Coordinates of C-alpha atoms in Angstrom, one line a residue:
M1443 CA 26.0 -28.1 58.8
G1444 CA 26.4 -26.9 62.3
Y1445 CA 27.0 -29.3 65.2
V1446 CA 23.3 -28.6 66.3
E1447 CA 20.6 -28.7 63.6
N1448 CA 16.9 -29.5 63.3
V1449 CA 16.4 -33.2 62.6
Y1450 CA 13.2 -34.2 60.8
V1451 CA 12.1 -37.7 61.6
G1452 CA 9.8 -40.0 59.6
K1453 CA 7.5 -39.2 56.7
L1454 CA 5.7 -36.6 58.7
G1455 CA 8.9 -34.8 59.4
L1456 CA 8.6 -34.6 63.2
E1457 CA 11.0 -31.7 64.1
M1458 CA 13.5 -32.5 66.9
K1459 CA 16.6 -30.6 68.1
G1460 CA 19.6 -32.8 67.3
K1461 CA 23.3 -32.8 67.9
L1462 CA 25.5 -34.0 65.1
D1463 CA 28.1 -35.9 67.1
T1464 CA 31.2 -37.0 65.2
G1465 CA 32.4 -38.7 68.4
A1466 CA 29.4 -41.2 68.4
D1467 CA 29.3 -44.2 66.2
S1468 CA 25.5 -44.6 66.2
S1469 CA 22.4 -42.4 66.5
S1470 CA 20.2 -42.2 69.5
V1471 CA 16.7 -40.7 70.0
F1472 CA 14.8 -39.8 73.2
A1473 CA 11.9 -42.3 73.0
R1474 CA 9.1 -42.3 75.5
D1475 CA 6.8 -45.1 76.7
V1476 CA 9.1 -47.7 75.2
H1477 CA 7.4 -51.2 75.2
I1478 CA 9.2 -54.2 73.7
Y1479 CA 7.0 -57.2 72.8
N1480 CA 7.1 -60.3 70.8
K1481 CA 4.9 -60.3 67.6
S1482 CA 3.5 -63.6 66.4
G1483 CA 5.9 -65.5 68.6
K1484 CA 8.8 -64.7 66.3
D1485 CA 10.2 -61.1 66.1
D1486 CA 10.8 -58.5 68.7
W1487 CA 8.8 -55.3 68.1
V1488 CA 8.8 -52.0 70.0
R1489 CA 6.1 -49.4 70.6
F1490 CA 7.2 -45.9 71.5
R1491 CA 6.5 -42.3 71.0
L1492 CA 8.6 -39.3 70.0
V1493 CA 7.9 -35.8 71.0
G1494 CA 8.9 -32.9 68.7
K1495 CA 10.2 -29.4 69.4
N1496 CA 6.7 -28.0 69.3
G1497 CA 5.2 -30.7 71.6
R1498 CA 3.7 -32.7 68.7
T1499 CA 3.8 -36.5 69.4
V1500 CA 4.1 -39.3 66.9
R1501 CA 3.6 -42.9 67.9
Y1502 CA 5.6 -45.8 66.3
D1503 CA 5.3 -49.5 66.3
Q1504 CA 8.3 -51.0 64.6
N1505 CA 10.4 -54.1 64.2
V1506 CA 13.5 -54.2 66.4
R1507 CA 16.5 -54.7 64.0
R1508 CA 18.8 -55.7 66.8
F1509 CA 19.7 -54.8 70.4
A1510 CA 22.8 -52.7 71.1
L1511 CA 25.0 -52.8 74.2
I1512 CA 25.8 -49.1 75.0
K1513 CA 28.7 -48.2 77.3
L1514 CA 27.7 -45.9 80.1
K1515 CA 30.0 -43.1 81.3
T1516 CA 29.4 -44.3 84.8
G1517 CA 30.6 -47.8 83.9
G1518 CA 28.8 -50.8 82.7
T1519 CA 26.5 -51.2 79.8
I1520 CA 22.8 -50.9 78.9
R1521 CA 20.8 -52.9 76.3
R1522 CA 18.8 -50.8 73.9
P1523 CA 16.5 -51.6 71.0
V1524 CA 17.7 -50.5 67.6
I1525 CA 15.3 -49.5 64.8
H1526 CA 15.5 -47.9 61.4
L1527 CA 14.1 -44.3 61.0
P1528 CA 14.1 -42.0 58.0
L1529 CA 15.8 -38.8 58.8
C1530 CA 16.3 -35.5 57.0
I1531 CA 18.8 -32.8 58.1
G1532 CA 19.3 -29.7 56.0
G1533 CA 18.0 -31.4 52.9
V1534 CA 20.1 -34.5 53.4
S1535 CA 17.9 -37.6 53.7
G1536 CA 18.5 -41.2 54.5
L1537 CA 17.6 -44.2 56.7
A1538 CA 19.3 -44.2 60.0
E1539 CA 19.9 -47.0 62.5
V1540 CA 18.8 -45.5 65.8
N1541 CA 18.8 -46.8 69.3
L1542 CA 15.9 -45.8 71.6
A1543 CA 17.1 -44.1 74.8
D1544 CA 16.0 -42.1 77.8
R1545 CA 17.6 -38.8 77.0
E1546 CA 15.5 -36.8 79.4
D1547 CA 18.6 -35.4 81.2
F1548 CA 20.3 -34.4 78.0
E1549 CA 20.1 -31.1 76.1
Y1550 CA 19.4 -32.8 72.7
D1551 CA 16.6 -35.2 72.0
F1552 CA 18.4 -36.6 69.0
L1553 CA 22.0 -37.6 68.7
V1554 CA 23.1 -38.1 65.1
G1555 CA 26.1 -40.4 64.9
R1556 CA 28.8 -41.0 62.3
E1557 CA 27.0 -44.0 60.7
F1558 CA 24.3 -41.6 59.4
M1559 CA 26.6 -38.7 58.6
A1560 CA 29.4 -40.6 56.8
S1561 CA 29.7 -39.5 53.1
R1562 CA 26.7 -37.2 53.6
V1563 CA 27.5 -34.4 56.0
L1564 CA 30.4 -32.1 56.9
V1565 CA 30.1 -30.7 60.4
D1566 CA 31.2 -27.2 61.4
S1567 CA 31.8 -27.6 65.1
S1568 CA 31.8 -23.8 65.7
S1569 CA 28.3 -23.2 64.3
T1570 CA 24.7 -24.2 65.0
F1571 CA 21.6 -24.1 62.8
I1572 CA 23.3 -23.3 59.5
A1573 CA 21.9 -26.0 57.3
E1574 CA 20.4 -24.5 54.2
G1575 CA 18.6 -27.3 52.5
S1576 CA 14.9 -28.1 53.1
C1577 CA 13.2 -31.3 54.1
E1578 CA 9.9 -32.3 52.6
K1579 CA 7.2 -34.1 54.6
D1580 CA 4.6 -36.6 53.5
D1581 CA 1.3 -36.1 55.2
S1582 CA 0.1 -39.5 54.2
E1583 CA 1.8 -41.3 57.1

């Protein structure tokens, strides 16, 4: 796969432009309208929406698996909710642990980290959009 590929998120296969970043441990997605709340007085949940390449929006309401402290290039850290999302890239599918971020100032809405790519993907850092496999979507979501 190239270092930039289409990433299909969730059962509906929301198409997002993603960078396959071998320098990043974890995956990160540009989530909008993020709202963390406590459900039933026990678990943390998060409501958010993702916007695909074509402008299509999908809303999510998911259990927060954990919170990650992310190091900022400017120094310091930021606390982000981490969830599980099904992904498919070039016919390679799996469940990814993804932190929700404000990536508005970045070129890519989805950053795919090594945790998802390990033992699944070989990245050609000189190419983009070369993945040949297809991703199926389930319209029942």
